[in-house]
Amino acid sequence: MSKKIKELELNDLRKTFKGVRDFVLLEPIKLDSASDYTLRKGLRDKKIRVKMVKNSFVKKVFDENGVKVDPGSGPTLLCWGAGSVKELSIAVDALLKQLRPDPKQPEKVKAKTAIADGQPVTLEVGKTIPTKQEAIGGVVAALL
């Protein structure tokens, strides 16, 4: 890849992920075209975007935005959107379970990590983090 193409790709990623603080990193292991379509369509229906990104670009772009991300090895699918990291994590987890209905089958996609407001957490923790409305409701209930 030439320097010009790399710079164009980085500029596009900078523009796309400017201000994004909640996302989930996935690793496609044995993702075939039908499963990829199911994954992307299911997330698109929930207003969640998916993009395959080179690991070095992920690290560089998010370091510039002040988010420490370790994408690890292997290809990376970035999922972002939804109202909160909880909604995003629940939607991604449901689709991962849908792609692997039988636990004896090999995984097609593996969750690497979730990022909640710039802090890395596991996908399981991401599903339990309260949304903004839930947090406000909890404070108001405590005050009453």
PDB file of C-alpha atoms in Angstrom:
ATOM      1  CA  MET A   1       0.000   0.000   0.000  1.00  0.00           C
ATOM      2  CA  SER A   2       1.485   3.327  -1.019  1.00  0.00           C
ATOM      3  CA  LYS A   3       1.908   6.211   1.405  1.00  0.00           C
ATOM      4  CA  LYS A   4      -0.711   8.251  -0.441  1.00  0.00           C
ATOM      5  CA  ILE A   5      -3.324   5.495  -0.146  1.00  0.00           C
ATOM      6  CA  LYS A   6      -2.476   4.938   3.533  1.00  0.00           C
ATOM      7  CA  GLU A   7      -2.877   8.645   4.227  1.00  0.00           C
ATOM      8  CA  LEU A   8      -6.238   8.736   2.419  1.00  0.00           C
ATOM      9  CA  GLU A   9      -7.454   5.725   4.415  1.00  0.00           C
ATOM     10  CA  LEU A  10      -6.239   7.243   7.703  1.00  0.00           C
ATOM     11  CA  ASN A  11      -7.954  10.560   6.936  1.00  0.00           C
ATOM     12  CA  ASP A  12     -11.210   8.730   6.190  1.00  0.00           C
ATOM     13  CA  LEU A  13     -10.945   6.785   9.462  1.00  0.00           C
ATOM     14  CA  ARG A  14     -10.162   9.965  11.413  1.00  0.00           C
ATOM     15  CA  LYS A  15     -13.273  11.595   9.984  1.00  0.00           C
ATOM     16  CA  THR A  16     -15.457   8.517  10.551  1.00  0.00           C
ATOM     17  CA  PHE A  17     -14.388   7.861  14.159  1.00  0.00           C
ATOM     18  CA  LYS A  18     -14.097  11.460  15.348  1.00  0.00           C
ATOM     19  CA  GLY A  19     -15.916  11.582  18.683  1.00  0.00           C
ATOM     20  CA  VAL A  20     -16.696   7.848  18.817  1.00  0.00           C
ATOM     21  CA  ARG A  21     -16.119   6.637  22.383  1.00  0.00           C
ATOM     22  CA  ASP A  22     -18.207   3.431  22.475  1.00  0.00           C
ATOM     23  CA  PHE A  23     -17.489   0.511  20.172  1.00  0.00           C
ATOM     24  CA  VAL A  24     -16.879  -3.228  20.042  1.00  0.00           C
ATOM     25  CA  LEU A  25     -13.924  -4.971  18.396  1.00  0.00           C
ATOM     26  CA  LEU A  26     -14.590  -8.337  16.766  1.00  0.00           C
ATOM     27  CA  GLU A  27     -12.259 -10.865  15.171  1.00  0.00           C
ATOM     28  CA  PRO A  28     -13.641 -12.738  12.148  1.00  0.00           C
ATOM     29  CA  ILE A  29     -12.241 -16.272  12.372  1.00  0.00           C
ATOM     30  CA  LYS A  30     -14.176 -18.408   9.881  1.00  0.00           C
ATOM     31  CA  LEU A  31     -16.618 -15.829   8.545  1.00  0.00           C
ATOM     32  CA  ASP A  32     -18.177 -16.886   5.265  1.00  0.00           C
ATOM     33  CA  SER A  33     -20.180 -14.573   3.001  1.00  0.00           C
ATOM     34  CA  ALA A  34     -23.598 -15.711   4.284  1.00  0.00           C
ATOM     35  CA  SER A  35     -22.589 -15.194   7.925  1.00  0.00           C
ATOM     36  CA  ASP A  36     -21.020 -11.836   7.082  1.00  0.00           C
ATOM     37  CA  TYR A  37     -24.270 -10.756   5.423  1.00  0.00           C
ATOM     38  CA  THR A  38     -26.316 -11.927   8.431  1.00  0.00           C
ATOM     39  CA  LEU A  39     -24.005 -10.092  10.847  1.00  0.00           C
ATOM     40  CA  ARG A  40     -23.980  -6.830   8.922  1.00  0.00           C
ATOM     41  CA  LYS A  41     -27.716  -6.862   8.137  1.00  0.00           C
ATOM     42  CA  GLY A  42     -28.659  -7.637  11.739  1.00  0.00           C
ATOM     43  CA  LEU A  43     -26.512  -4.805  13.043  1.00  0.00           C
ATOM     44  CA  ARG A  44     -27.635  -2.401  10.304  1.00  0.00           C
ATOM     45  CA  ASP A  45     -31.257  -2.985  11.358  1.00  0.00           C
ATOM     46  CA  LYS A  46     -30.269  -1.773  14.840  1.00  0.00           C
ATOM     47  CA  LYS A  47     -28.473   1.336  13.479  1.00  0.00           C
ATOM     48  CA  ILE A  48     -25.027  -0.140  14.207  1.00  0.00           C
ATOM     49  CA  ARG A  49     -22.255   0.293  11.669  1.00  0.00           C
ATOM     50  CA  VAL A  50     -19.522  -2.268  10.950  1.00  0.00           C
ATOM     51  CA  LYS A  51     -16.167  -1.709   9.279  1.00  0.00           C
ATOM     52  CA  MET A  52     -13.137  -3.951   8.694  1.00  0.00           C
ATOM     53  CA  VAL A  53     -10.030  -1.978   9.644  1.00  0.00           C
ATOM     54  CA  LYS A  54      -6.332  -2.737   9.624  1.00  0.00           C
ATOM     55  CA  ASN A  55      -5.004  -3.114  13.212  1.00  0.00           C
ATOM     56  CA  SER A  56      -2.238  -0.540  12.841  1.00  0.00           C
ATOM     57  CA  PHE A  57      -4.791   1.993  11.576  1.00  0.00           C
ATOM     58  CA  VAL A  58      -7.100   1.245  14.519  1.00  0.00           C
ATOM     59  CA  LYS A  59      -4.323   1.856  17.000  1.00  0.00           C
ATOM     60  CA  LYS A  60      -3.112   5.044  15.293  1.00  0.00           C
ATOM     61  CA  VAL A  61      -6.524   6.682  14.807  1.00  0.00           C
ATOM     62  CA  PHE A  62      -7.839   5.936  18.288  1.00  0.00           C
ATOM     63  CA  ASP A  63      -4.569   6.938  19.974  1.00  0.00           C
ATOM     64  CA  GLU A  64      -4.979  10.316  18.270  1.00  0.00           C
ATOM     65  CA  ASN A  65      -8.514  10.523  19.705  1.00  0.00           C
ATOM     66  CA  GLY A  66      -7.280   9.722  23.230  1.00  0.00           C
ATOM     67  CA  VAL A  67      -8.653   6.161  23.336  1.00  0.00           C
ATOM     68  CA  LYS A  68      -6.159   3.421  24.174  1.00  0.00           C
ATOM     69  CA  VAL A  69      -7.000   0.383  22.051  1.00  0.00           C
ATOM     70  CA  ASP A  70      -5.069  -2.851  21.715  1.00  0.00           C
ATOM     71  CA  PRO A  71      -6.598  -4.647  18.707  1.00  0.00           C
ATOM     72  CA  GLY A  72      -4.321  -7.650  19.182  1.00  0.00           C
ATOM     73  CA  SER A  73      -3.566  -9.840  16.198  1.00  0.00           C
ATOM     74  CA  GLY A  74      -5.742 -10.942  13.335  1.00  0.00           C
ATOM     75  CA  PRO A  75      -8.245  -8.901  11.343  1.00  0.00           C
ATOM     76  CA  THR A  76     -10.520  -6.500  13.198  1.00  0.00           C
ATOM     77  CA  LEU A  77     -14.164  -5.606  12.679  1.00  0.00           C
ATOM     78  CA  LEU A  78     -15.194  -2.373  14.394  1.00  0.00           C
ATOM     79  CA  CYS A  79     -18.844  -2.023  15.433  1.00  0.00           C
ATOM     80  CA  TRP A  80     -20.142   1.347  16.593  1.00  0.00           C
ATOM     81  CA  GLY A  81     -23.402   3.221  16.811  1.00  0.00           C
ATOM     82  CA  ALA A  82     -26.471   2.591  18.962  1.00  0.00           C
ATOM     83  CA  GLY A  83     -27.333   4.800  21.903  1.00  0.00           C
ATOM     84  CA  SER A  84     -24.898   3.343  24.421  1.00  0.00           C
ATOM     85  CA  VAL A  85     -22.252   0.691  24.863  1.00  0.00           C
ATOM     86  CA  LYS A  86     -24.861  -1.475  26.607  1.00  0.00           C
ATOM     87  CA  GLU A  87     -27.197  -1.487  23.588  1.00  0.00           C
ATOM     88  CA  LEU A  88     -24.235  -2.071  21.286  1.00  0.00           C
ATOM     89  CA  SER A  89     -22.855  -4.960  23.363  1.00  0.00           C
ATOM     90  CA  ILE A  90     -26.245  -6.639  23.699  1.00  0.00           C
ATOM     91  CA  ALA A  91     -26.918  -6.390  19.954  1.00  0.00           C
ATOM     92  CA  VAL A  92     -23.470  -7.721  19.019  1.00  0.00           C
ATOM     93  CA  ASP A  93     -23.677 -10.572  21.550  1.00  0.00           C
ATOM     94  CA  ALA A  94     -27.114 -11.608  20.285  1.00  0.00           C
ATOM     95  CA  LEU A  95     -25.844 -11.755  16.706  1.00  0.00           C
ATOM     96  CA  LEU A  96     -22.743 -13.704  17.729  1.00  0.00           C
ATOM     97  CA  LYS A  97     -25.025 -16.276  19.371  1.00  0.00           C
ATOM     98  CA  GLN A  98     -27.231 -16.327  16.260  1.00  0.00           C
ATOM     99  CA  LEU A  99     -24.191 -17.044  14.055  1.00  0.00           C
ATOM    100  CA  ARG A 100     -23.233 -20.003  16.270  1.00  0.00           C
ATOM    101  CA  PRO A 101     -26.459 -21.816  17.195  1.00  0.00           C
ATOM    102  CA  ASP A 102     -24.647 -25.074  18.022  1.00  0.00           C
ATOM    103  CA  PRO A 103     -21.833 -24.746  20.598  1.00  0.00           C
ATOM    104  CA  LYS A 104     -20.035 -27.691  18.982  1.00  0.00           C
ATOM    105  CA  GLN A 105     -19.511 -25.695  15.786  1.00  0.00           C
ATOM    106  CA  PRO A 106     -16.370 -23.559  15.527  1.00  0.00           C
ATOM    107  CA  GLU A 107     -16.733 -19.857  16.195  1.00  0.00           C
ATOM    108  CA  LYS A 108     -17.155 -17.692  13.115  1.00  0.00           C
ATOM    109  CA  VAL A 109     -16.615 -14.385  14.905  1.00  0.00           C
ATOM    110  CA  LYS A 110     -14.988 -13.803  18.285  1.00  0.00           C
ATOM    111  CA  ALA A 111     -15.400 -10.693  20.424  1.00  0.00           C
ATOM    112  CA  LYS A 112     -12.023  -9.102  21.180  1.00  0.00           C
ATOM    113  CA  THR A 113     -13.067  -6.281  23.485  1.00  0.00           C
ATOM    114  CA  ALA A 114     -15.562  -3.481  24.040  1.00  0.00           C
ATOM    115  CA  ILE A 115     -14.665   0.150  24.628  1.00  0.00           C
ATOM    116  CA  ALA A 116     -16.951   2.108  26.954  1.00  0.00           C
ATOM    117  CA  ASP A 117     -16.334   5.856  26.964  1.00  0.00           C
ATOM    118  CA  GLY A 118     -12.728   5.309  25.939  1.00  0.00           C
ATOM    119  CA  GLN A 119     -11.988   2.578  28.508  1.00  0.00           C
ATOM    120  CA  PRO A 120     -11.485  -1.060  27.447  1.00  0.00           C
ATOM    121  CA  VAL A 121     -13.880  -3.574  29.032  1.00  0.00           C
ATOM    122  CA  THR A 122     -14.987  -7.086  28.181  1.00  0.00           C
ATOM    123  CA  LEU A 123     -18.152  -7.643  26.168  1.00  0.00           C
ATOM    124  CA  GLU A 124     -19.844  -9.138  29.256  1.00  0.00           C
ATOM    125  CA  VAL A 125     -19.099  -6.009  31.313  1.00  0.00           C
ATOM    126  CA  GLY A 126     -20.249  -3.842  28.397  1.00  0.00           C
ATOM    127  CA  LYS A 127     -23.667  -5.519  28.556  1.00  0.00           C
ATOM    128  CA  THR A 128     -24.084  -4.512  32.219  1.00  0.00           C
ATOM    129  CA  ILE A 129     -22.937  -0.875  32.082  1.00  0.00           C
ATOM    130  CA  PRO A 130     -26.017   1.298  32.610  1.00  0.00           C
ATOM    131  CA  THR A 131     -27.143   3.652  29.870  1.00  0.00           C
ATOM    132  CA  LYS A 132     -27.260   7.383  30.527  1.00  0.00           C
ATOM    133  CA  GLN A 133     -31.005   7.250  31.209  1.00  0.00           C
ATOM    134  CA  GLU A 134     -30.617   4.302  33.597  1.00  0.00           C
ATOM    135  CA  ALA A 135     -27.860   6.094  35.516  1.00  0.00           C
ATOM    136  CA  ILE A 136     -29.940   9.274  35.830  1.00  0.00           C
ATOM    137  CA  GLY A 137     -32.935   7.179  36.924  1.00  0.00           C
ATOM    138  CA  GLY A 138     -30.825   5.476  39.589  1.00  0.00           C
ATOM    139  CA  VAL A 139     -29.624   8.810  40.980  1.00  0.00           C
ATOM    140  CA  VAL A 140     -33.149  10.240  41.028  1.00  0.00           C
ATOM    141  CA  ALA A 141     -34.476   7.095  42.733  1.00  0.00           C
ATOM    142  CA  ALA A 142     -31.722   7.322  45.342  1.00  0.00           C
ATOM    143  CA  LEU A 143     -32.593  10.983  46.012  1.00  0.00           C
ATOM    144  CA  LEU A 144     -36.283  10.195  46.428  1.00  0.00           C
TER     145      LEU A 144
END
